[in-house]
PDB file of C-alpha atoms in Angstrom:
ATOM      1  CA  TYR A   1     -80.817  13.295  -0.477  1.00  0.00           C
ATOM      2  CA  PHE A   2     -77.048  13.055  -0.326  1.00  0.00           C
ATOM      3  CA  ILE A   3     -76.178   9.937   1.649  1.00  0.00           C
ATOM      4  CA  SER A   4     -73.483   7.301   1.949  1.00  0.00           C
ATOM      5  CA  LEU A   5     -75.917   4.473   2.694  1.00  0.00           C
ATOM      6  CA  THR A   6     -76.229   3.503  -0.972  1.00  0.00           C
ATOM      7  CA  SER A   7     -72.503   3.768  -1.678  1.00  0.00           C
ATOM      8  CA  THR A   8     -70.673   0.471  -1.734  1.00  0.00           C
ATOM      9  CA  SER A   9     -67.214  -0.537  -2.819  1.00  0.00           C
ATOM     10  CA  LYS A  10     -66.399  -3.535  -5.021  1.00  0.00           C
ATOM     11  CA  LYS A  11     -66.229  -5.705  -1.900  1.00  0.00           C
ATOM     12  CA  ASN A  12     -69.743  -4.548  -0.849  1.00  0.00           C
ATOM     13  CA  GLU A  13     -68.305  -2.652   2.105  1.00  0.00           C
ATOM     14  CA  THR A  14     -69.921   0.634   2.943  1.00  0.00           C
ATOM     15  CA  ILE A  15     -67.757   3.640   2.124  1.00  0.00           C
ATOM     16  CA  SER A  16     -68.198   7.225   3.251  1.00  0.00           C
ATOM     17  CA  MET A  17     -68.503   8.921  -0.129  1.00  0.00           C
ATOM     18  CA  LEU A  18     -71.776  10.801  -0.362  1.00  0.00           C
ATOM     19  CA  GLN A  19     -73.942  10.155  -3.383  1.00  0.00           C
ATOM     20  CA  ARG A  20     -77.228  11.585  -4.533  1.00  0.00           C
ATOM     21  CA  SER A  21     -80.184   9.317  -3.858  1.00  0.00           C
ATOM     22  CA  SER A  22     -83.818   9.810  -4.770  1.00  0.00           C
ATOM     23  CA  ALA A  23     -86.505   9.688  -2.114  1.00  0.00           C
ATOM     24  CA  ILE A  24     -87.758   6.380  -3.559  1.00  0.00           C
ATOM     25  CA  GLU A  25     -84.292   4.778  -3.376  1.00  0.00           C
ATOM     26  CA  MET A  26     -83.755   6.158   0.109  1.00  0.00           C
ATOM     27  CA  GLU A  27     -87.123   4.889   1.331  1.00  0.00           C
ATOM     28  CA  ALA A  28     -86.470   1.416  -0.124  1.00  0.00           C
ATOM     29  CA  ARG A  29     -83.045   1.250   1.559  1.00  0.00           C
ATOM     30  CA  VAL A  30     -84.465   2.412   4.888  1.00  0.00           C
ATOM     31  CA  LYS A  31     -87.342  -0.094   4.761  1.00  0.00           C
ATOM     32  CA  GLU A  32     -84.872  -2.886   3.992  1.00  0.00           C
ATOM     33  CA  SER A  33     -82.669  -1.832   6.908  1.00  0.00           C
ATOM     34  CA  ILE A  34     -85.665  -1.608   9.246  1.00  0.00           C
ATOM     35  CA  ALA A  35     -86.670  -5.166   8.347  1.00  0.00           C
ATOM     36  CA  LEU A  36     -83.127  -6.420   9.033  1.00  0.00           C
ATOM     37  CA  TYR A  37     -82.887  -4.423  12.270  1.00  0.00           C
ATOM     38  CA  GLU A  38     -86.225  -5.735  13.535  1.00  0.00           C
ATOM     39  CA  ARG A  39     -85.159  -9.289  12.745  1.00  0.00           C
ATOM     40  CA  GLU A  40     -81.992  -8.947  14.839  1.00  0.00           C
ATOM     41  CA  ASN A  41     -83.127  -6.567  17.588  1.00  0.00           C
ATOM     42  CA  HIS A  42     -86.634  -5.392  18.402  1.00  0.00           C
ATOM     43  CA  GLU A  43     -89.625  -4.079  16.510  1.00  0.00           C
ATOM     44  CA  LEU A  44     -89.755  -0.356  15.788  1.00  0.00           C
ATOM     45  CA  ARG A  45     -93.441   0.354  16.208  1.00  0.00           C
ATOM     46  CA  ASP A  46     -93.227   4.119  16.341  1.00  0.00           C
ATOM     47  CA  LEU A  47     -91.270   4.747  13.132  1.00  0.00           C
ATOM     48  CA  PHE A  48     -93.250   5.976  10.150  1.00  0.00           C
ATOM     49  CA  ILE A  49     -91.380   6.483   6.896  1.00  0.00           C
ATOM     50  CA  ILE A  50     -92.351  10.038   5.998  1.00  0.00           C
ATOM     51  CA  PRO A  51     -90.212  12.748   4.364  1.00  0.00           C
ATOM     52  CA  GLN A  52     -89.230  14.174   7.771  1.00  0.00           C
ATOM     53  CA  THR A  53     -88.021  10.748   8.931  1.00  0.00           C
ATOM     54  CA  LEU A  54     -85.983  10.298   5.754  1.00  0.00           C
ATOM     55  CA  GLU A  55     -84.484  13.748   6.317  1.00  0.00           C
ATOM     56  CA  ILE A  56     -83.427  12.856   9.882  1.00  0.00           C
ATOM     57  CA  ILE A  57     -81.923   9.574   8.656  1.00  0.00           C
ATOM     58  CA  ALA A  58     -80.050  11.328   5.815  1.00  0.00           C
ATOM     59  CA  LYS A  59     -78.633  13.939   8.204  1.00  0.00           C
ATOM     60  CA  LEU A  60     -77.532  11.306  10.717  1.00  0.00           C
ATOM     61  CA  ASP A  61     -75.955   9.300   7.892  1.00  0.00           C
ATOM     62  CA  ARG A  62     -73.926  12.297   6.771  1.00  0.00           C
ATOM     63  CA  VAL A  63     -72.727  12.851  10.346  1.00  0.00           C
ATOM     64  CA  LEU A  64     -71.736   9.205  10.868  1.00  0.00           C
ATOM     65  CA  SER A  65     -69.972   9.136   7.496  1.00  0.00           C
ATOM     66  CA  CYS A  66     -67.364  11.572   8.817  1.00  0.00           C
ATOM     67  CA  PRO A  67     -65.018  10.214  11.498  1.00  0.00           C
ATOM     68  CA  GLY A  68     -65.136  12.058  14.810  1.00  0.00           C
ATOM     69  CA  GLU A  69     -68.330  13.963  14.079  1.00  0.00           C
ATOM     70  CA  HIS A  70     -71.247  14.400  16.450  1.00  0.00           C
ATOM     71  CA  ALA A  71     -74.898  15.390  16.322  1.00  0.00           C
ATOM     72  CA  LEU A  72     -77.369  17.024  18.655  1.00  0.00           C
ATOM     73  CA  LEU A  73     -80.988  16.199  17.855  1.00  0.00           C
ATOM     74  CA  LEU A  74     -83.587  18.500  19.359  1.00  0.00           C
ATOM     75  CA  GLY A  75     -87.343  18.407  19.058  1.00  0.00           C
ATOM     76  CA  ARG A  76     -90.610  17.279  20.541  1.00  0.00           C
ATOM     77  CA  SER A  77     -90.940  13.745  21.770  1.00  0.00           C
ATOM     78  CA  GLY A  78     -92.452  11.230  19.392  1.00  0.00           C
ATOM     79  CA  VAL A  79     -90.900  12.485  16.151  1.00  0.00           C
ATOM     80  CA  GLY A  80     -88.714   9.388  15.686  1.00  0.00           C
ATOM     81  CA  ARG A  81     -85.246  10.560  16.719  1.00  0.00           C
ATOM     82  CA  ARG A  82     -84.477   7.439  18.757  1.00  0.00           C
ATOM     83  CA  ALA A  83     -85.722   5.005  16.100  1.00  0.00           C
ATOM     84  CA  ALA A  84     -83.929   6.905  13.316  1.00  0.00           C
ATOM     85  CA  THR A  85     -80.718   6.897  15.354  1.00  0.00           C
ATOM     86  CA  HIS A  86     -80.947   3.144  15.911  1.00  0.00           C
ATOM     87  CA  ILE A  87     -81.585   2.496  12.199  1.00  0.00           C
ATOM     88  CA  VAL A  88     -78.677   4.658  11.015  1.00  0.00           C
ATOM     89  CA  ALA A  89     -76.388   3.156  13.650  1.00  0.00           C
ATOM     90  CA  TYR A  90     -77.395  -0.318  12.486  1.00  0.00           C
ATOM     91  CA  MET A  91     -76.734   0.636   8.850  1.00  0.00           C
ATOM     92  CA  HIS A  92     -73.252   1.853   9.792  1.00  0.00           C
ATOM     93  CA  GLY A  93     -72.453  -1.016  12.139  1.00  0.00           C
ATOM     94  CA  ALA A  94     -72.355   1.268  15.178  1.00  0.00           C
ATOM     95  CA  SER A  95     -73.523   0.512  18.705  1.00  0.00           C
ATOM     96  CA  VAL A  96     -76.003   2.754  20.514  1.00  0.00           C
ATOM     97  CA  TYR A  97     -75.508   3.322  24.228  1.00  0.00           C
ATOM     98  CA  SER A  98     -77.864   5.098  26.574  1.00  0.00           C
ATOM     99  CA  PRO A  99     -77.335   5.674  30.303  1.00  0.00           C
ATOM    100  CA  SER A 100     -79.158   3.069  32.364  1.00  0.00           C
ATOM    101  CA  VAL A 101     -79.829   5.430  35.256  1.00  0.00           C
ATOM    102  CA  THR A 102     -81.994   8.507  35.503  1.00  0.00           C
ATOM    103  CA  LEU A 103     -81.823  11.259  38.047  1.00  0.00           C
ATOM    104  CA  SER A 104     -84.902  11.309  40.227  1.00  0.00           C
ATOM    105  CA  ASN A 105     -85.911  12.909  43.490  1.00  0.00           C
ATOM    106  CA  THR A 106     -85.201   9.684  45.387  1.00  0.00           C
ATOM    107  CA  GLN A 107     -81.639   9.288  44.153  1.00  0.00           C
ATOM    108  CA  ALA A 108     -78.699  11.192  45.471  1.00  0.00           C
ATOM    109  CA  SER A 109     -77.075  13.192  42.681  1.00  0.00           C
ATOM    110  CA  ASP A 110     -73.588  11.986  43.716  1.00  0.00           C
ATOM    111  CA  ALA A 111     -74.591   8.349  43.220  1.00  0.00           C
ATOM    112  CA  TYR A 112     -76.122   9.160  39.849  1.00  0.00           C
ATOM    113  CA  ILE A 113     -72.997  10.979  38.697  1.00  0.00           C
ATOM    114  CA  LYS A 114     -70.805   8.079  39.836  1.00  0.00           C
ATOM    115  CA  VAL A 115     -72.846   5.525  37.848  1.00  0.00           C
ATOM    116  CA  PHE A 116     -73.030   7.824  34.816  1.00  0.00           C
ATOM    117  CA  LYS A 117     -69.242   8.348  34.857  1.00  0.00           C
ATOM    118  CA  SER A 118     -68.693   4.600  35.128  1.00  0.00           C
ATOM    119  CA  GLU A 119     -70.942   3.905  32.129  1.00  0.00           C
ATOM    120  CA  LEU A 120     -69.332   6.707  30.139  1.00  0.00           C
ATOM    121  CA  LYS A 121     -65.872   5.331  30.944  1.00  0.00           C
ATOM    122  CA  GLN A 122     -66.872   1.887  29.610  1.00  0.00           C
ATOM    123  CA  ILE A 123     -68.176   3.426  26.387  1.00  0.00           C
ATOM    124  CA  LEU A 124     -65.023   5.510  25.913  1.00  0.00           C
ATOM    125  CA  GLN A 125     -62.859   2.428  26.449  1.00  0.00           C
ATOM    126  CA  ARG A 126     -64.778   0.547  23.757  1.00  0.00           C
ATOM    127  CA  VAL A 127     -64.429   3.462  21.368  1.00  0.00           C
ATOM    128  CA  GLY A 128     -60.797   4.252  22.151  1.00  0.00           C
ATOM    129  CA  ILE A 129     -59.270   0.832  22.719  1.00  0.00           C
ATOM    130  CA  GLU A 130     -61.462  -1.482  20.660  1.00  0.00           C
ATOM    131  CA  SER A 131     -62.079   1.075  17.860  1.00  0.00           C
ATOM    132  CA  GLU A 132     -65.808   0.526  18.111  1.00  0.00           C
ATOM    133  CA  ILE A 133     -68.128   2.984  16.400  1.00  0.00           C
ATOM    134  CA  ALA A 134     -70.536   4.133  19.098  1.00  0.00           C
ATOM    135  CA  ILE A 135     -73.371   6.555  19.642  1.00  0.00           C
ATOM    136  CA  LEU A 136     -74.142   7.916  23.090  1.00  0.00           C
ATOM    137  CA  TYR A 137     -77.873   8.615  23.164  1.00  0.00           C
ATOM    138  CA  VAL A 138     -78.863  10.847  26.073  1.00  0.00           C
ATOM    139  CA  GLU A 139     -82.374  12.218  26.523  1.00  0.00           C
ATOM    140  CA  ASP A 140     -83.743  14.934  28.761  1.00  0.00           C
ATOM    141  CA  TYR A 141     -85.188  12.489  31.313  1.00  0.00           C
ATOM    142  CA  HIS A 142     -81.660  11.321  32.143  1.00  0.00           C
ATOM    143  CA  PHE A 143     -81.056  14.728  33.734  1.00  0.00           C
ATOM    144  CA  ALA A 144     -84.499  15.791  34.944  1.00  0.00           C
TER     145      ALA A 144
END
């Protein structure tokens, strides 16, 4: 794997230079980060450290290592995209935001769009004004 998660400067600050990492080193780093994340946030019950999970984490790390980049993760539910995104965001010091509303048959689409725009505006203000690193995590049920 080529990742920036194991790269540190002399001040122990994470830098964006990609370095080669073995699967064993990558797995150890991910397990350590999961333990720290679970201590500060919530338990990740559905995340199994398998080669496919490490691959998702490595790809997300490479994306977050480049300023202004973005990712689109597609796949079946239950493969660990959300958990992997939260772990990588935690490792990079980024915040993960997800819309709090979902479009349903009982809601008017105009009200949904208004709330979604309001939430998006708050996220963009944090990113633009406060220079916060943020991930907007949107799933299919937000639009279905």
